[in-house]
Short mmCIF file of C-alpha atoms in Angstrom, two decimals:
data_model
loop_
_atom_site.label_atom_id
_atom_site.label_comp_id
_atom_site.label_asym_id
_atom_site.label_seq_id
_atom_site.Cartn_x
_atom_site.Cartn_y
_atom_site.Cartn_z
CA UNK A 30 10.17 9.42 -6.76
CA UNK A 31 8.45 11.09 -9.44
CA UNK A 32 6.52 9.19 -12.41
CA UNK A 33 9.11 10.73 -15.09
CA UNK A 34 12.34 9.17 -13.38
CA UNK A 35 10.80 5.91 -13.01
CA UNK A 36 10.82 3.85 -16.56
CA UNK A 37 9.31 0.21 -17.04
CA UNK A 38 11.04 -2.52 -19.64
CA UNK A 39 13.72 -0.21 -20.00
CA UNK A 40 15.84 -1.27 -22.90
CA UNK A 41 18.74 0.61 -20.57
CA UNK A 42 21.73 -2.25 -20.57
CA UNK A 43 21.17 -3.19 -16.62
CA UNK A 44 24.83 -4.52 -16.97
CA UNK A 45 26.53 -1.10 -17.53
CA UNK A 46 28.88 0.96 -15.40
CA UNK A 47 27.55 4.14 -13.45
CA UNK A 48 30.87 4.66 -11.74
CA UNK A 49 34.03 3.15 -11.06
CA UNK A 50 36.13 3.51 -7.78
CA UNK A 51 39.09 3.50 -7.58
CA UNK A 52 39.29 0.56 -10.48
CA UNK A 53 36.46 -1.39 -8.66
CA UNK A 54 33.06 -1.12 -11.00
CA UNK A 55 29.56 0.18 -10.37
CA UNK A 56 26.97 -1.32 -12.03
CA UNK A 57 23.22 0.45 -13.54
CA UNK A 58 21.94 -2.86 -12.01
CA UNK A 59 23.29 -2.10 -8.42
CA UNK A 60 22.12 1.45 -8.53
CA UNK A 61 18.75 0.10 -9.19
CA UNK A 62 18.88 -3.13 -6.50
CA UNK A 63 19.79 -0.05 -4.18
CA UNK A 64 16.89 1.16 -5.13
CA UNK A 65 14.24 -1.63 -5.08
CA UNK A 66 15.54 -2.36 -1.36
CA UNK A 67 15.06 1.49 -0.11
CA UNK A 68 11.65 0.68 -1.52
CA UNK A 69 11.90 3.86 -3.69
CA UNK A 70 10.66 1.88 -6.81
CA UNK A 71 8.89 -1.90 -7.53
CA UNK A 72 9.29 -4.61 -9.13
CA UNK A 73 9.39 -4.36 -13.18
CA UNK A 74 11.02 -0.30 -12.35
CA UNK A 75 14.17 1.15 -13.11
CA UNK A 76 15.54 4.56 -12.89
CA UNK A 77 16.27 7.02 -14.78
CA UNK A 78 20.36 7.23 -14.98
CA UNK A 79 20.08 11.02 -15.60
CA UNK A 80 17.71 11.24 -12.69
CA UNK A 81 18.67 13.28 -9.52
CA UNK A 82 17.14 9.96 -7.47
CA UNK A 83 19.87 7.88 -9.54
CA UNK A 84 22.42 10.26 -8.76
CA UNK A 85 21.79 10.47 -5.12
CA UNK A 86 22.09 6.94 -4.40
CA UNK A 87 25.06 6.43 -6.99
CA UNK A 88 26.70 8.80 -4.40
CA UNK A 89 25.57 6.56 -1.39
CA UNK A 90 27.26 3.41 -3.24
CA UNK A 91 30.70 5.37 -3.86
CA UNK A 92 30.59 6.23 -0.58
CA UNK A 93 30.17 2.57 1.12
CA UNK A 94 32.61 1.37 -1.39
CA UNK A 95 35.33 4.14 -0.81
CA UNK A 96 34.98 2.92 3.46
CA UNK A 97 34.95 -1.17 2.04
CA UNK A 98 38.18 0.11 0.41
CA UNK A 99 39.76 1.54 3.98
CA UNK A 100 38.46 -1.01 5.78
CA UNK A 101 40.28 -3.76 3.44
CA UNK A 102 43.40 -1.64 3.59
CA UNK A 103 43.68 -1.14 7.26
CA UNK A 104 43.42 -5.37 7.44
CA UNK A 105 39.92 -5.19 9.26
CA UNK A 106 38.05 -7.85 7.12
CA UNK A 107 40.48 -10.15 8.66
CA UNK A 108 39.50 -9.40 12.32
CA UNK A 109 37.39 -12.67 13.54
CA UNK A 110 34.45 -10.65 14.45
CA UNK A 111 34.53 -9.02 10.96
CA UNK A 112 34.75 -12.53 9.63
CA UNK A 113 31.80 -13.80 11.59
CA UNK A 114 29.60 -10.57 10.61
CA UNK A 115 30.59 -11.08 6.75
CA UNK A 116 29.50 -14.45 7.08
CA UNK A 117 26.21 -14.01 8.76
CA UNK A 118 25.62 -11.43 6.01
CA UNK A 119 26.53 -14.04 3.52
CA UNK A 120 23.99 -16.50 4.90
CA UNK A 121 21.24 -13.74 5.10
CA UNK A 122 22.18 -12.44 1.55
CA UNK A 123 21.91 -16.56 0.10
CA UNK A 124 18.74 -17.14 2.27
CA UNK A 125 17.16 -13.87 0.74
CA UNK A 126 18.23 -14.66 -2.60
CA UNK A 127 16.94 -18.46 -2.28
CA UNK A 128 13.49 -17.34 -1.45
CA UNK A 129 13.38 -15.03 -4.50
CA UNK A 130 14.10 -17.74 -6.57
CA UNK A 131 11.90 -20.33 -5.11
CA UNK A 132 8.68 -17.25 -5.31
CA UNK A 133 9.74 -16.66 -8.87
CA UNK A 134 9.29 -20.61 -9.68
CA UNK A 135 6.16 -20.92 -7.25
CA UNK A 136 3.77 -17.32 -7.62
CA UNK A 137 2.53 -16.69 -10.97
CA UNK A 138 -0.19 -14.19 -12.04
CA UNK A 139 -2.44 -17.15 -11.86
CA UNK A 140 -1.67 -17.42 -8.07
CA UNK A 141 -2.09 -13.40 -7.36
CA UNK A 142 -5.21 -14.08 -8.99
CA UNK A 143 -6.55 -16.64 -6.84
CA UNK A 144 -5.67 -14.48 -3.49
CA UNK A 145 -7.22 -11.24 -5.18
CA UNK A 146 -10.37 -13.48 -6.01
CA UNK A 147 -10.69 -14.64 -2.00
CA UNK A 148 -9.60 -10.96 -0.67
CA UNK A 149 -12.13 -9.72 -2.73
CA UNK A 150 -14.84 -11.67 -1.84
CA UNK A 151 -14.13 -11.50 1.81
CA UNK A 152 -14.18 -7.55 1.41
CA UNK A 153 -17.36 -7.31 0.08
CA UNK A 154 -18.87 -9.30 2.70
CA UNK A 155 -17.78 -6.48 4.85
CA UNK A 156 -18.29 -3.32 2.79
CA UNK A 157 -21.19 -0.79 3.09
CA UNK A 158 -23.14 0.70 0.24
CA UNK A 159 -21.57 4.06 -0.47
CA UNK A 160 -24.02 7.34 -1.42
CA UNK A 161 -23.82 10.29 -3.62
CA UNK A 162 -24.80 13.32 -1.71
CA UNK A 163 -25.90 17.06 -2.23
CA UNK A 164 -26.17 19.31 0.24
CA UNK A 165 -27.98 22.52 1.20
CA UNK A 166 -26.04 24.93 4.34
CA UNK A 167 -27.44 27.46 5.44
CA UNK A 168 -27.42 29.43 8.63
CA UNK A 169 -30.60 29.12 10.48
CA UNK A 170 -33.51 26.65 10.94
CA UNK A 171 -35.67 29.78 9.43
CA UNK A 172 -33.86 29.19 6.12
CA UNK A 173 -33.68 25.09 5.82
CA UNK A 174 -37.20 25.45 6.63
CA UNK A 175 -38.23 27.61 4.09
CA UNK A 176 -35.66 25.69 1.28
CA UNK A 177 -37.26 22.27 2.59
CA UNK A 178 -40.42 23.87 1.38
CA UNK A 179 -39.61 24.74 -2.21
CA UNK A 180 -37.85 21.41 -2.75
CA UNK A 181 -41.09 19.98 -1.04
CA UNK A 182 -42.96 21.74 -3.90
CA UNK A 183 -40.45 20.55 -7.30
CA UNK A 184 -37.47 23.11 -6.39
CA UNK A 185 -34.62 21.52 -8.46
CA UNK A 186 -31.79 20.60 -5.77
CA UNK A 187 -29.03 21.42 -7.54
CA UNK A 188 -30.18 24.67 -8.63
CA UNK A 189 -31.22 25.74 -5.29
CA UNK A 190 -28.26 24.66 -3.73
CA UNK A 191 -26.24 27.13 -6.04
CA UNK A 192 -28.08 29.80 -5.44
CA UNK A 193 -28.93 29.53 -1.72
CA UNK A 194 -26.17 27.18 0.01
CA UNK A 195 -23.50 29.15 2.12
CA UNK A 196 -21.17 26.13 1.50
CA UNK A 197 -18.88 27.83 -0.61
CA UNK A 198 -16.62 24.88 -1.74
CA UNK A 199 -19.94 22.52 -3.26
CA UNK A 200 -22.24 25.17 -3.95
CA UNK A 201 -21.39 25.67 -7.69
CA UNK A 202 -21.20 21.74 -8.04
CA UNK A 203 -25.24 21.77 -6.64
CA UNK A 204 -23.61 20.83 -3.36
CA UNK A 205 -22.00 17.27 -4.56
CA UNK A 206 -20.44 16.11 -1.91
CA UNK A 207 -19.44 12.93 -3.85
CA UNK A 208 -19.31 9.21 -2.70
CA UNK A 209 -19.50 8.42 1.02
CA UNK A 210 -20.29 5.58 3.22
CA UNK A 211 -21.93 5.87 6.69
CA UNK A 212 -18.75 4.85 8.16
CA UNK A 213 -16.80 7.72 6.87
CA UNK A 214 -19.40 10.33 7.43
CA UNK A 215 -20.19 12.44 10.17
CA UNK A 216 -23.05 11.14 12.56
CA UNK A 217 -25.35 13.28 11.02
CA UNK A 218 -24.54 12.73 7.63
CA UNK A 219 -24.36 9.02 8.29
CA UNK A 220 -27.88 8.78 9.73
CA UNK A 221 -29.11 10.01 6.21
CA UNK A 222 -27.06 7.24 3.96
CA UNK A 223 -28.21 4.07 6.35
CA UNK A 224 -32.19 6.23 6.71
CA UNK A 225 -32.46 8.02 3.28
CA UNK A 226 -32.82 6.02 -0.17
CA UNK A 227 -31.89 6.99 -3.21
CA UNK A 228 -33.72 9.68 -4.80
CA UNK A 229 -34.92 10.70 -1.56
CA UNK A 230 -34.22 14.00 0.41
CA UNK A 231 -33.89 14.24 4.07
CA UNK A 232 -35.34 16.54 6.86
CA UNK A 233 -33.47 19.78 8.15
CA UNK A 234 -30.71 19.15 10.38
CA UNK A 235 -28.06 20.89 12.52
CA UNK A 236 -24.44 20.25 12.77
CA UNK A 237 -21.36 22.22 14.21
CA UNK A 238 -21.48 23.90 10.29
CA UNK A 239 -25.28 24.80 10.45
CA UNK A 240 -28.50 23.86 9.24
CA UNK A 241 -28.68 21.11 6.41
CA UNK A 242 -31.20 19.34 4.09
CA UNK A 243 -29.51 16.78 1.71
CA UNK A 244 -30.42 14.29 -1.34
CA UNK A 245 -29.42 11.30 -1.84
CA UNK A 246 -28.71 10.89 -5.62
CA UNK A 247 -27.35 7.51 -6.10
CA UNK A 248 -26.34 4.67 -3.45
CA UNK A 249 -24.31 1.92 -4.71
CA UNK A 250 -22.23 -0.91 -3.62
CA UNK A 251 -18.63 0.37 -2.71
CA UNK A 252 -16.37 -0.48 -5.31
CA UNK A 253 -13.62 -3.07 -3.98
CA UNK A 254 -9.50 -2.22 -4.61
CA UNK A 255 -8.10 -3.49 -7.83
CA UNK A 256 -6.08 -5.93 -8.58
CA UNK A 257 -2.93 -3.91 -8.77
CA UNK A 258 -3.59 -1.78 -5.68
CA UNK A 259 -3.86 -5.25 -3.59
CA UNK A 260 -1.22 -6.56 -5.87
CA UNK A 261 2.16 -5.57 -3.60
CA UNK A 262 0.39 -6.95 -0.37
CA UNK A 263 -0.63 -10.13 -2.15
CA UNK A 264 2.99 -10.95 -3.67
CA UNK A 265 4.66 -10.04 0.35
CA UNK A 266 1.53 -12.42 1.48
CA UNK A 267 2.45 -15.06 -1.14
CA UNK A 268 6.29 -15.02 -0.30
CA UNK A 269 5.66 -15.09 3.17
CA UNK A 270 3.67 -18.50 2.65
CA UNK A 271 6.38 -19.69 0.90
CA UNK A 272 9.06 -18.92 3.21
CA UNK A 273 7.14 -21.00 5.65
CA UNK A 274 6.96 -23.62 3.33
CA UNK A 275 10.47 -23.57 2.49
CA UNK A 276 11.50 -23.35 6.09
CA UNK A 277 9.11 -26.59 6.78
CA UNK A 278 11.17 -28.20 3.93
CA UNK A 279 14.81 -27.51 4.91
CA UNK A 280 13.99 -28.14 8.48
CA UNK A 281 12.37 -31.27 7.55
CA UNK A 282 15.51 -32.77 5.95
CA UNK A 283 18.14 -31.06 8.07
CA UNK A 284 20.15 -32.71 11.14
CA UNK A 285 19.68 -30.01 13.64
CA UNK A 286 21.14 -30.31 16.79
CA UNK A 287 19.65 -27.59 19.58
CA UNK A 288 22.34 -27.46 22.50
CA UNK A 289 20.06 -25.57 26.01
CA UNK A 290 16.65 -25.06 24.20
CA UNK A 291 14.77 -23.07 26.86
CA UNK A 292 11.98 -24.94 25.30
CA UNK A 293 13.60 -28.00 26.20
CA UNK A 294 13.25 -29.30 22.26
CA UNK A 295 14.99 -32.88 21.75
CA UNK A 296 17.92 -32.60 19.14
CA UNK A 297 15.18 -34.15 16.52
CA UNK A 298 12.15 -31.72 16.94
CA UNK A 299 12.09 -28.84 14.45
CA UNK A 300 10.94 -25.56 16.12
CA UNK A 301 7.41 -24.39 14.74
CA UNK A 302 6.54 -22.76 12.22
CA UNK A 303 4.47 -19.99 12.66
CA UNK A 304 1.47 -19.49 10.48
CA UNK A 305 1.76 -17.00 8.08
CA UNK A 306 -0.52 -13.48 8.47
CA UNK A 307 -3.17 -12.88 6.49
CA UNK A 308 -2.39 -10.11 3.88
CA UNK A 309 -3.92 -6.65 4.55
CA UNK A 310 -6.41 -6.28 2.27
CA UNK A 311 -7.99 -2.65 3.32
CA UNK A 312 -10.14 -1.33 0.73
CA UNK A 313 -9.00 2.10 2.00
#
């Protein structure tokens, strides 16, 4: 969705109609729930009412609630399998809702924190250096030679890489190629950042492209995500720990009764938990 039809701490009554059907009422606020589930904005978002995006699933809702309606007046909510489905949705509905509130009570910023803090420090155990590169392409060894020569003798890189480079989309930049790291370079270009330090300008090579000499201008550690591009993974990791939790809890005080287990659990045992994943954290 784009940025303009998303709004944050909208002032926007959540509470007021966007339709009515047939007498029954559409809330802003169930437009927007709609919304949050399709995943089409977070937490803290609401749309805009005049937006296309609102419209669009404001027309989804009248829909559903126009074949509710039919279904209700042909006497189908009454058939026992309807009954059992509405129910099971009930209890899925309630458990959802349950673990909300129970996140809501338990993960506070000072909690996100804490996970960022040990992502964080796990990733940069595991990230490379990153280096800013300039480039030189040219089409035979004939010419890197002779280039390697002048920038050999105090040739300024950048300047001969505008004048001479055949590299058409860095050339006017001095050949920048920007921040990379060995990993996401090509073999050749990889071999410089781990051999090359900064400051330092390798020897002619050849790729598929052609001849190249480049500099090194800078090498740095990579910079690890922020806070609030880890921040959706963290709060899914957090809720996910505490819907183990909660499930360890209600199991622990429940009288469960499992009637031909094919694990062959007595009536008392509670069925494992499963540890909870660890939450992506890709600095990518």
């Amino acid at each position: 969705i784009p940025c303009e039809m998303c709004i944050r701490d909208s002032s926007l009554d959540r509470s007021a109609e966007a339709a009515s059907v047939n007498g029954q009422i559409i809330y802003v606020a169930d437009v927007e729930l709609e919304a949050r589930m399709k995943g089409l904005i977070g937490e803290g978002e609401t749309l805009e009412p005049t937006s296309v995006e609102f419209d669009e699933i404001l027309d989804q809702l009248i829909e559903v609630k126009l074949m509710s309606m039919e279904a209700i007046a042909r006497g189908l909510d009454e058939e026992p399998e309807a009954r059992h489905r509405l129910e099971t949705a009930r209890d899925n509905i309630l458990g959802n809702i349950l673990l909300e509130t129970i996140a809501a009570e338990r993960i506070d910023e000072a909690a996100i924190r804490r996970m960022y803090e040990t992502q964080v420090s796990l990733l940069e155990q595991q990230m490379e250096n990153e280096a800013r590169l300039r480039h030189i392409l040219v089409p035979t060894q004939e010419d890197i030679d002779r280039i390697a020569a002048e920038i050999k003798a105090g040739a300024d890189f950048a300047v001969t890489a505008a004048r001479r480079s055949i590299d058409e989309v860095t050339k006017m930049d001095g050949g920048d190629l920007g921040y990379l790291t060995a990993e996401d370079a090509t073999p050749e270009f990889a071999r410089v950042i781990r051999e090359v330090p900064a400051g330092g300008v390798s020897r002619p090579f050849q790729d598929a492209d052609g001849w190249h000499i480049v500099k090194v201008d800078e090498v740095r550690k990579r910079r690890p995500p922020s806070i609030e591009e880890l921040r959706e993974r963290i709060e899914r990791y957090l809720k996910t720990q505490q819907l183990e939790e909660i499930l360890k809890e209600l199991r622990g005080d429940a009288a469960i009764v499992k009637r031909n287990s094919p694990r062959g659990a007595r009536p008392a045992d509670a069925a494992p938990v499963r540890p909870a994943p660890r939450p992506a954290a890709d600095p990518a």
